[in-house]
Short mmCIF file of C-alpha atoms in Angstrom, two decimals:
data_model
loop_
_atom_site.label_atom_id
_atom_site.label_comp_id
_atom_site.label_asym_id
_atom_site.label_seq_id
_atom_site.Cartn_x
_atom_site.Cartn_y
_atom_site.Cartn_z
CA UNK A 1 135.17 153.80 77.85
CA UNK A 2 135.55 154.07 74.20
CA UNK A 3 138.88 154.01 72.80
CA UNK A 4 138.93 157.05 70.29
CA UNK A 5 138.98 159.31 74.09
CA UNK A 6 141.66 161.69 74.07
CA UNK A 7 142.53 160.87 78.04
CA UNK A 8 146.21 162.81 77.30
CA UNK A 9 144.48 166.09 76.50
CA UNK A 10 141.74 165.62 79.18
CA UNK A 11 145.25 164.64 81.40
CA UNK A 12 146.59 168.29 80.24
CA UNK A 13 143.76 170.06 80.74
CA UNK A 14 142.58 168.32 84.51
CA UNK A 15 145.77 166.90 85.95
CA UNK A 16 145.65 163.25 87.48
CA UNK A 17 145.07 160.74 88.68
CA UNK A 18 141.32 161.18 87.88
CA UNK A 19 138.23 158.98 87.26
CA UNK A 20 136.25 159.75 84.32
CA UNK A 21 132.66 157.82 83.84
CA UNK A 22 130.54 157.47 80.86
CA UNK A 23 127.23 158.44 81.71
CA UNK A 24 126.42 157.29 77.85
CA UNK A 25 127.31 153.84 78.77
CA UNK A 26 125.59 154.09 82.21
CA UNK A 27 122.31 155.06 80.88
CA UNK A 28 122.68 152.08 77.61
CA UNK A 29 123.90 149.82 80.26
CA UNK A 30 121.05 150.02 82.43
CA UNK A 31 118.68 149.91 79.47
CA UNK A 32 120.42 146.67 78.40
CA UNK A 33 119.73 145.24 81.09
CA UNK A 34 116.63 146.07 82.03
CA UNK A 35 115.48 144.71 78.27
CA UNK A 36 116.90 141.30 79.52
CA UNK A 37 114.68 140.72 82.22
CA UNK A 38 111.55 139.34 82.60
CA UNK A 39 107.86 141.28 82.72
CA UNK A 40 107.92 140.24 86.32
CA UNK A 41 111.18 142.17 87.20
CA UNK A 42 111.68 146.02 88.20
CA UNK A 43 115.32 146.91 88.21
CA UNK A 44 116.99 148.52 91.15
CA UNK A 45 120.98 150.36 91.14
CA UNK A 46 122.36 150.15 94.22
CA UNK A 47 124.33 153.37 94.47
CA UNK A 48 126.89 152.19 96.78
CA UNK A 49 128.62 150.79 93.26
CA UNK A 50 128.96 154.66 92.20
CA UNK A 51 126.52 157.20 93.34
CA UNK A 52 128.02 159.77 90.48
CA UNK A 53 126.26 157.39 88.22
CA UNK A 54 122.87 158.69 90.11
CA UNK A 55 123.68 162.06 87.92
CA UNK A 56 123.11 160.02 84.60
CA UNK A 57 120.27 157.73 85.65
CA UNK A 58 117.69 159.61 87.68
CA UNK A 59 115.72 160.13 84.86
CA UNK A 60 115.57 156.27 83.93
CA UNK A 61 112.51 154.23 85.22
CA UNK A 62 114.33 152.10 87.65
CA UNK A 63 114.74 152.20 91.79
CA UNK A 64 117.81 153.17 93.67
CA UNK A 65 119.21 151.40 96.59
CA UNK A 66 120.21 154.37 99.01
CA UNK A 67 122.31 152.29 102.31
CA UNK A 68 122.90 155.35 104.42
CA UNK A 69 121.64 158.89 106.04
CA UNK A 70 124.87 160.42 103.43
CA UNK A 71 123.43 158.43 100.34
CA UNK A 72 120.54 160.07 100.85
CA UNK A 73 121.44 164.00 101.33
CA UNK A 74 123.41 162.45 98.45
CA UNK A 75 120.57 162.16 96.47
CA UNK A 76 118.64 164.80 97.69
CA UNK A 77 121.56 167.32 96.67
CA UNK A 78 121.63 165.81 93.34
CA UNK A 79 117.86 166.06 92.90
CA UNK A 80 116.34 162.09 92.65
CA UNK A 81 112.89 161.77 93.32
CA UNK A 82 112.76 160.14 96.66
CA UNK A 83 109.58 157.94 94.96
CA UNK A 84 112.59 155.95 93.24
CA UNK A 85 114.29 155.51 96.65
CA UNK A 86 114.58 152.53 98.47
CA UNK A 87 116.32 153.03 101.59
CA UNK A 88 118.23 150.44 102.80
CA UNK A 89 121.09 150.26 105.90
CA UNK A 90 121.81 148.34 108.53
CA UNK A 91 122.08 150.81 111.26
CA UNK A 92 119.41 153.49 111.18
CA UNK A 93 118.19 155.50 113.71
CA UNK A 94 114.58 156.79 115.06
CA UNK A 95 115.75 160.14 112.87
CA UNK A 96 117.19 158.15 110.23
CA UNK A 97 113.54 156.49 109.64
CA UNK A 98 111.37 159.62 110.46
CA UNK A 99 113.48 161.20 107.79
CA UNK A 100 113.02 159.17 105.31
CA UNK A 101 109.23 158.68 105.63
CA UNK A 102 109.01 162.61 105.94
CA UNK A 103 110.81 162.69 102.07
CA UNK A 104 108.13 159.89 100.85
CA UNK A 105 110.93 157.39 99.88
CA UNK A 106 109.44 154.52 97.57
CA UNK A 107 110.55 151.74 100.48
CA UNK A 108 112.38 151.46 103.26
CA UNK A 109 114.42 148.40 104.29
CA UNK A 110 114.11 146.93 107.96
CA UNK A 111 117.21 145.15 109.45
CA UNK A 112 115.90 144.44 112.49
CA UNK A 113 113.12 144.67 115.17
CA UNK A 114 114.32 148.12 116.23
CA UNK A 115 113.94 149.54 112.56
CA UNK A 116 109.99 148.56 112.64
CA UNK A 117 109.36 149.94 116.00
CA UNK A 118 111.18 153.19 114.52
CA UNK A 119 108.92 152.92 111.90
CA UNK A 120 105.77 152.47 113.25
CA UNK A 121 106.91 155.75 115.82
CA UNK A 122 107.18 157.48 113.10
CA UNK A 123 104.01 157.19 110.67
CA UNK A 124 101.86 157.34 113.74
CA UNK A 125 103.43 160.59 114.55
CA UNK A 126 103.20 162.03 111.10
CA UNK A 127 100.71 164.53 109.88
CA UNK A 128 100.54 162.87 106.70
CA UNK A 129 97.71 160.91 106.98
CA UNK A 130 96.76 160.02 103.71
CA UNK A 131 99.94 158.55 102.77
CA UNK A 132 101.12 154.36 103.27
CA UNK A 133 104.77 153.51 103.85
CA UNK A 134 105.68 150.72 101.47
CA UNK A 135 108.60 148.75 104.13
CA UNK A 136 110.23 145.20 102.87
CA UNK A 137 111.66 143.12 105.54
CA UNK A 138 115.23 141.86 104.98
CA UNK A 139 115.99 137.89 105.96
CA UNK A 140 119.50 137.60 107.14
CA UNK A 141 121.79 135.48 104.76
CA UNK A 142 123.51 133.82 107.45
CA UNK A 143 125.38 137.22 108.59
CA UNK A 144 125.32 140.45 110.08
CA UNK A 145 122.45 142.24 107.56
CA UNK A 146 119.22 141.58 108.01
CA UNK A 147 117.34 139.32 110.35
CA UNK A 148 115.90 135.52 111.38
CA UNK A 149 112.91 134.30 110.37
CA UNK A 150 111.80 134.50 113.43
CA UNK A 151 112.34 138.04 114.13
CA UNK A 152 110.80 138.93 110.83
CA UNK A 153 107.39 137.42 111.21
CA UNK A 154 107.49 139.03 114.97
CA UNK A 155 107.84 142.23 112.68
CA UNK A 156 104.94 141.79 110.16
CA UNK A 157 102.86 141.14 113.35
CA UNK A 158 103.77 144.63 114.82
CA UNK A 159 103.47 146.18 111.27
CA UNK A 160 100.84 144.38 109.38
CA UNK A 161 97.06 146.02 111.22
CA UNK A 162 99.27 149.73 111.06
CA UNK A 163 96.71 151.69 108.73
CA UNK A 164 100.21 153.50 107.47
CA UNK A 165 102.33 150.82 106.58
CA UNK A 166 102.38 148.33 103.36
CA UNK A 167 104.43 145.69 103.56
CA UNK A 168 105.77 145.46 100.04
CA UNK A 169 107.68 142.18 100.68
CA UNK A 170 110.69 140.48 101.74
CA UNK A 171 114.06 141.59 100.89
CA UNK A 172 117.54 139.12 100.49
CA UNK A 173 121.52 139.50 99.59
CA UNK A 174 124.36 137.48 100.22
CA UNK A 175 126.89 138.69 98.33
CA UNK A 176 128.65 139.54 94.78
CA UNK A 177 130.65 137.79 91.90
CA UNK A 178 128.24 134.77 92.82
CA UNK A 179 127.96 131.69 90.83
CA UNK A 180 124.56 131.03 88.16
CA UNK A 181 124.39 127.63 90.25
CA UNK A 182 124.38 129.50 93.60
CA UNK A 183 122.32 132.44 92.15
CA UNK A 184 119.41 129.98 91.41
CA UNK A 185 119.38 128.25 94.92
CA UNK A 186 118.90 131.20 96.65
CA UNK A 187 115.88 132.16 94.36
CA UNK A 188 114.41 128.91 95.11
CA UNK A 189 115.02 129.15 98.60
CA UNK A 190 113.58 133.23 99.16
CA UNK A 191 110.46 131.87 97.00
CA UNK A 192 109.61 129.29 99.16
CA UNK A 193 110.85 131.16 102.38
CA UNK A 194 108.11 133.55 101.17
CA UNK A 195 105.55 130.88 100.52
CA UNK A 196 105.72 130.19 104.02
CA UNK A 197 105.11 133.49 105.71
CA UNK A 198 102.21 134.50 103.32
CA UNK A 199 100.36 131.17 104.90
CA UNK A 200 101.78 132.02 108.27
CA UNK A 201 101.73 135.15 108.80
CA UNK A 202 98.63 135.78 107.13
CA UNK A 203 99.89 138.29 104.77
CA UNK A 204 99.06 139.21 100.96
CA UNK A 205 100.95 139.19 98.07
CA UNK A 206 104.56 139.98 98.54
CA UNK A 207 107.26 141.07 96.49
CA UNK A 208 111.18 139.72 96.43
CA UNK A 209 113.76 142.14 96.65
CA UNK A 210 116.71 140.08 95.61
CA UNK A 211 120.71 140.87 94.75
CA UNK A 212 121.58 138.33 92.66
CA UNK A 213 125.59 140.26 92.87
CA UNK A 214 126.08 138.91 89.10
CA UNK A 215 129.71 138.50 88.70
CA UNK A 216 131.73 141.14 86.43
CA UNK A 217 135.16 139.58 85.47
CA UNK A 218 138.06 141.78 85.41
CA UNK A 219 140.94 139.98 85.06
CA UNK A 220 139.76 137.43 81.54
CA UNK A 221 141.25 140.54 78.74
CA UNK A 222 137.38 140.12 77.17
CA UNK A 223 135.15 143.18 77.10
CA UNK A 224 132.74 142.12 79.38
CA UNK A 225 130.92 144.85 79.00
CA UNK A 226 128.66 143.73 76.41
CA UNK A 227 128.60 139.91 77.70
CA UNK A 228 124.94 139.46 79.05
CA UNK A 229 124.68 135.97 79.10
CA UNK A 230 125.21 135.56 83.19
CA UNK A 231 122.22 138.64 83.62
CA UNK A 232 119.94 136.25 80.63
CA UNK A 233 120.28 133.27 82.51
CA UNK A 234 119.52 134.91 86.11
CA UNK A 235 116.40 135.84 83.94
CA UNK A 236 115.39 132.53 83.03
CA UNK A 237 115.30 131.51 86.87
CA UNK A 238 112.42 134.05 87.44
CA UNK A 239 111.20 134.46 84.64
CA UNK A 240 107.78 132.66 85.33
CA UNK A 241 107.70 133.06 88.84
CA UNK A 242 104.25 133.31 90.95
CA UNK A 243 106.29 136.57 92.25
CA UNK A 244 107.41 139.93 91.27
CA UNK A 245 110.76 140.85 91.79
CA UNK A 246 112.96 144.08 92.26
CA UNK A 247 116.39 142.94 91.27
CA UNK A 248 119.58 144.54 92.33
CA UNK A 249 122.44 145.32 90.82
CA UNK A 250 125.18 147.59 91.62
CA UNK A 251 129.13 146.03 90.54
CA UNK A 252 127.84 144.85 86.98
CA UNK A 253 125.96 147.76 86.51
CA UNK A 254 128.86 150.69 86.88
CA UNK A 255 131.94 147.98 86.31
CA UNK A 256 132.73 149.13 82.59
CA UNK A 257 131.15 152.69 83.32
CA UNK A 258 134.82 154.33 84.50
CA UNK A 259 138.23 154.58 83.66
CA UNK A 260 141.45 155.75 86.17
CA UNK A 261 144.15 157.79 84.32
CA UNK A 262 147.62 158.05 86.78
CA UNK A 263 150.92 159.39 85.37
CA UNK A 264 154.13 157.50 85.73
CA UNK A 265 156.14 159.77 87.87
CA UNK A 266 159.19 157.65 88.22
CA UNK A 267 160.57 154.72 86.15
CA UNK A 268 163.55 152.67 87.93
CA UNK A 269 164.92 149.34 88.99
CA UNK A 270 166.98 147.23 91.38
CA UNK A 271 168.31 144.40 89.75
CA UNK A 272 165.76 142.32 90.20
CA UNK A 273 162.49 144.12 89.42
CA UNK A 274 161.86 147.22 86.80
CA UNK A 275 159.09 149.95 89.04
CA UNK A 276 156.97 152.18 87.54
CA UNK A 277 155.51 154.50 90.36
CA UNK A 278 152.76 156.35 89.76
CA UNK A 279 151.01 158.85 91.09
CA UNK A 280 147.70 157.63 92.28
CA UNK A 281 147.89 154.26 93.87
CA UNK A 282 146.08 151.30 95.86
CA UNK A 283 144.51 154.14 97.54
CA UNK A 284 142.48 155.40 94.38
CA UNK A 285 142.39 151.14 92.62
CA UNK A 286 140.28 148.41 93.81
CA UNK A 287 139.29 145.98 91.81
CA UNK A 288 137.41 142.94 93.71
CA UNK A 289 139.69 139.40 93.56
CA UNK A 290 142.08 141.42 92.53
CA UNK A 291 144.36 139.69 95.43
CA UNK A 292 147.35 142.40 95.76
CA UNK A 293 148.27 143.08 92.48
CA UNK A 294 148.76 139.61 91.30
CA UNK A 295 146.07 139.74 88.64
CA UNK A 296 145.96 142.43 85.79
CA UNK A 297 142.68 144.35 84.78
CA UNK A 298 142.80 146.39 81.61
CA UNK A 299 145.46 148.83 81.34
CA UNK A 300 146.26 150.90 78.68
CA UNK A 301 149.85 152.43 78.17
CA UNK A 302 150.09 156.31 76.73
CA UNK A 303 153.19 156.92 75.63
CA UNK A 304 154.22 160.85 75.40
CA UNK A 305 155.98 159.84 72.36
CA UNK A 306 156.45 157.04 70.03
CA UNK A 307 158.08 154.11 71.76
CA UNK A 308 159.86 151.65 69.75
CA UNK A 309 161.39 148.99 71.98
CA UNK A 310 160.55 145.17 73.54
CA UNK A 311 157.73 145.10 75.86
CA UNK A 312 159.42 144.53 79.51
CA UNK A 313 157.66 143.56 82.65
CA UNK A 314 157.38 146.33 85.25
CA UNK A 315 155.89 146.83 88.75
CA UNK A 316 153.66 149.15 88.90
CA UNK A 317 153.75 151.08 92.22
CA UNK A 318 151.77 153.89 94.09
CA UNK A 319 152.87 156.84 96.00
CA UNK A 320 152.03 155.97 99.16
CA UNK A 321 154.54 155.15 101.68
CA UNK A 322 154.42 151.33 102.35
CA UNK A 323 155.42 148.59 100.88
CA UNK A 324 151.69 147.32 100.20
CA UNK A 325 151.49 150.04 98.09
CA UNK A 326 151.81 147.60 94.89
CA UNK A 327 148.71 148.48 92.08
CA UNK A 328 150.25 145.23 89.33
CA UNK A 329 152.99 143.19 90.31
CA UNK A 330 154.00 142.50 86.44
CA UNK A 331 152.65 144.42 83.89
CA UNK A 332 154.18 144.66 80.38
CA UNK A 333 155.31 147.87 78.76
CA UNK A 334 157.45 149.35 76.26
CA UNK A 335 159.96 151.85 77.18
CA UNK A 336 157.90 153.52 80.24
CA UNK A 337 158.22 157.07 80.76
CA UNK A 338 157.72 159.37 83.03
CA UNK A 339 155.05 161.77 82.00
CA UNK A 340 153.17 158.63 80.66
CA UNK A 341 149.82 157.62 81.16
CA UNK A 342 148.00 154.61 82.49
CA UNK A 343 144.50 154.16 82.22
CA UNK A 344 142.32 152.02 84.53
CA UNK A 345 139.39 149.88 82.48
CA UNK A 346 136.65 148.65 84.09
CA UNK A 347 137.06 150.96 86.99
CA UNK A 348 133.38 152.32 87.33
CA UNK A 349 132.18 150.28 90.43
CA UNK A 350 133.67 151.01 94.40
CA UNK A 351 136.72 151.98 93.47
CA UNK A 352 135.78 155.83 93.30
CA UNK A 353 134.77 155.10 97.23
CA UNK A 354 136.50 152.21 98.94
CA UNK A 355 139.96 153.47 98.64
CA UNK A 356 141.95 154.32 101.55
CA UNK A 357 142.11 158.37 100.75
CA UNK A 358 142.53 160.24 104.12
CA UNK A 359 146.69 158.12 104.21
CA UNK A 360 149.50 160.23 103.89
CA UNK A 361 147.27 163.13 103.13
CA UNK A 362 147.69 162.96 99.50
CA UNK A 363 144.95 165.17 97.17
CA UNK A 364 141.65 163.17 96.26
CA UNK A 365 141.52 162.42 91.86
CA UNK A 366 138.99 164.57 90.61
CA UNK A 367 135.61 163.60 89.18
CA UNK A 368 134.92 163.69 85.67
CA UNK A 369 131.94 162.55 83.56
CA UNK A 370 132.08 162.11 79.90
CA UNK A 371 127.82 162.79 78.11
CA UNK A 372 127.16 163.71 74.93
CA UNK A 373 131.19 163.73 74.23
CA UNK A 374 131.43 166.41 76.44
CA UNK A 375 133.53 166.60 79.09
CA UNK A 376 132.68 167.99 82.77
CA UNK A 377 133.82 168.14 86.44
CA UNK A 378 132.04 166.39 88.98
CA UNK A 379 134.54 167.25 92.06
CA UNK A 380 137.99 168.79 92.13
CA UNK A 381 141.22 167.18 93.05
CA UNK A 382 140.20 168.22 96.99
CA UNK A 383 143.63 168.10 99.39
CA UNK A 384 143.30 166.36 102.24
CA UNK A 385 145.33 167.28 104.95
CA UNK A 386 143.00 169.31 106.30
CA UNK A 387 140.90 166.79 107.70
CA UNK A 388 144.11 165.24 108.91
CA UNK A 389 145.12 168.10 110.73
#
């Protein structure tokens, strides 16, 4: 989030805490990186990182990884065209699947041996005729998501003669913040995996679905949000490739797409430790590794007024009532107020979603975007003790 952003008047004028994303850095970002791969590479989002981001890039000529039956009325509501979906999940229903082949979603993702008899339930009970469900098949990574080799090529045999199904190809994930070294085994691995099958199975060409969960690092004081050399080399390990790939990306995507403005509402000490309490919390910040507070993303200090004094290390606490309520066990500041501002960097990616919002029934932070250098609301500061009640 640039600099020159007036987050004290937006504070004024919207309250906090809040999240603000750049939708002008979304939509660069994602061009970025789609410039950086390879002709045989379509890029994918996976909207589980952010899905306000979907509101700045449904326009752009890239896929969306949708993981749920909410994702996707998510979508719907916000108007993507369900050819860019790919509809992954690891527990879908009969519904869940008829659904999504009734919208015309670009793919669908099968976990399991129960998502392709859903599937094949559903096309031959469609009145679409005309129309061919592209499906990938996801290979299990050695845990819960996806499924064994095994199972998978007992799939294409149930799927491959059905006049309404495509299989597209074979989908695989392990994990984020992985390692170039790691990234490139697993490539090597899925390519010959898929080798395999197509002289097994008997199968065409096939496509790779791959998250390569390219690491986005927090903690080093860099701006990483202009450091592409992790995305080039991923590049370089397809780049060539006898397949085509659809390569997703959700953490280093929406990463530097966000900040998280939070007011200091108390300032105090015990001897031991200075606090600065604020009034958002671990409920509303979650960066991954972040390991309870002990490392320090980017934080910027706004002073009310002027502050001439020493900088001084300081807890910084949230409002919620336990003591694992700790967002930075030592961050320096001079002369904390309250009234203050800190702002959250690199806050685009989970954060918005993974935080623990129904405890102690405090008010979700509102929703703002930032396009154009304009500023709108995406969702109010909603209370929440009415679903706690």
């Amino acid at each position: 989030m640039a600099a020159k952003t007036d987050y004290a008047a937006i504070a004024s004028e919207h309250g906090t805490p809040f999240y603000l994303f750049d939708f002008d850095m979304a939509r660069e970002r994602v061009r970025d990186i789609r410039s950086r791969l390879p002709e045989n590479a379509r890029f994918c989002y996976a909207i589980k990182a952010n899905a306000f981001l979907v509101h700045a890039l449904k326009d752009e000529d890239i896929l969306f990884e949708v993981c749920s039956p909410g994702e996707l009325s998510a979508c719907e509501r916000i108007g993507l065209d369900p050819k860019k979906i790919v509809f992954s999940g690891v527990v879908k229903t009969f519904d869940d699947v008829r659904r999504a082949c009734a919208l015309g979603v670009n793919t669908i993702t099968l976990e399991s041996k129960s998502h392709a008899e859903y599937l094949v339930r559903a096309v031959r009970e469609s009145e679409d005729s005309a129309r061919a469900q592209d499906v990938i098949l996801r290979l299990t990574g050695g845990n819960q998501f996806g499924m064994s080799g095994e199972d998978l090529r007992r799939c294409i045999a149930l799927l491959k003669d059905e006049p309404k199904i495509r299989i597209r190809g074979i989908h695989f994930f392990t994990g984020t913040q992985k390692k170039i070294s790691k990234i490139r085994e697993e490539v090597a691995f899925i390519q010959g995996f898929c080798d395999r099958l197509k002289e097994e199975c008997g199968v065409g060409s096939l496509e790779i679905e791959y998250g390569p969960g390219l690491g986005y690092d927090y903690f080093s004081g860099r701006d990483e949000s202009g450091n592409f050399a992790v995305l080039e080399e991923f590049a370089e390990c397809i780049k060539g490739s006898p397949y085509n790939f659809v390569v997703e990306l959700g953490r280093y995507v929406a990463s530097p797409c966000g900040i998280y403005a939070t007011r200091i509402a108390d300032v105090k000490g015990d001897g031991s430790n200075r606090y600065c309490l604020i009034d958002g919390g671990i409920n509303h910040i979650n960066y991954y590794g972040q390991m309870m507070g002990m490392k320090n993303p980017p934080v910027r200090h706004i002073p009310q007024a002027a502050a001439f004094s020493n900088l001084e290390d300081y807890m910084v606490a949230g409002s919620l009532c336990t003591t694992a309520d700790i967002v930075l066990r030592r961050l320096p500041l001079a002369a904390p107020a309250i009234g203050d501002l800190l702002v959250f960097g690199d806050i685009g990616a989970y954060s918005v979603t993974e935080g623990i919002y129904l405890f102690l029934s405090h008010p979700l932070p509102a929703v703002l975007a930032t396009s154009g250098g304009k500023i709108g609301r995406l969702r109010n500061g909603e209370e929440t003790y009415i679903l706690n009640s």
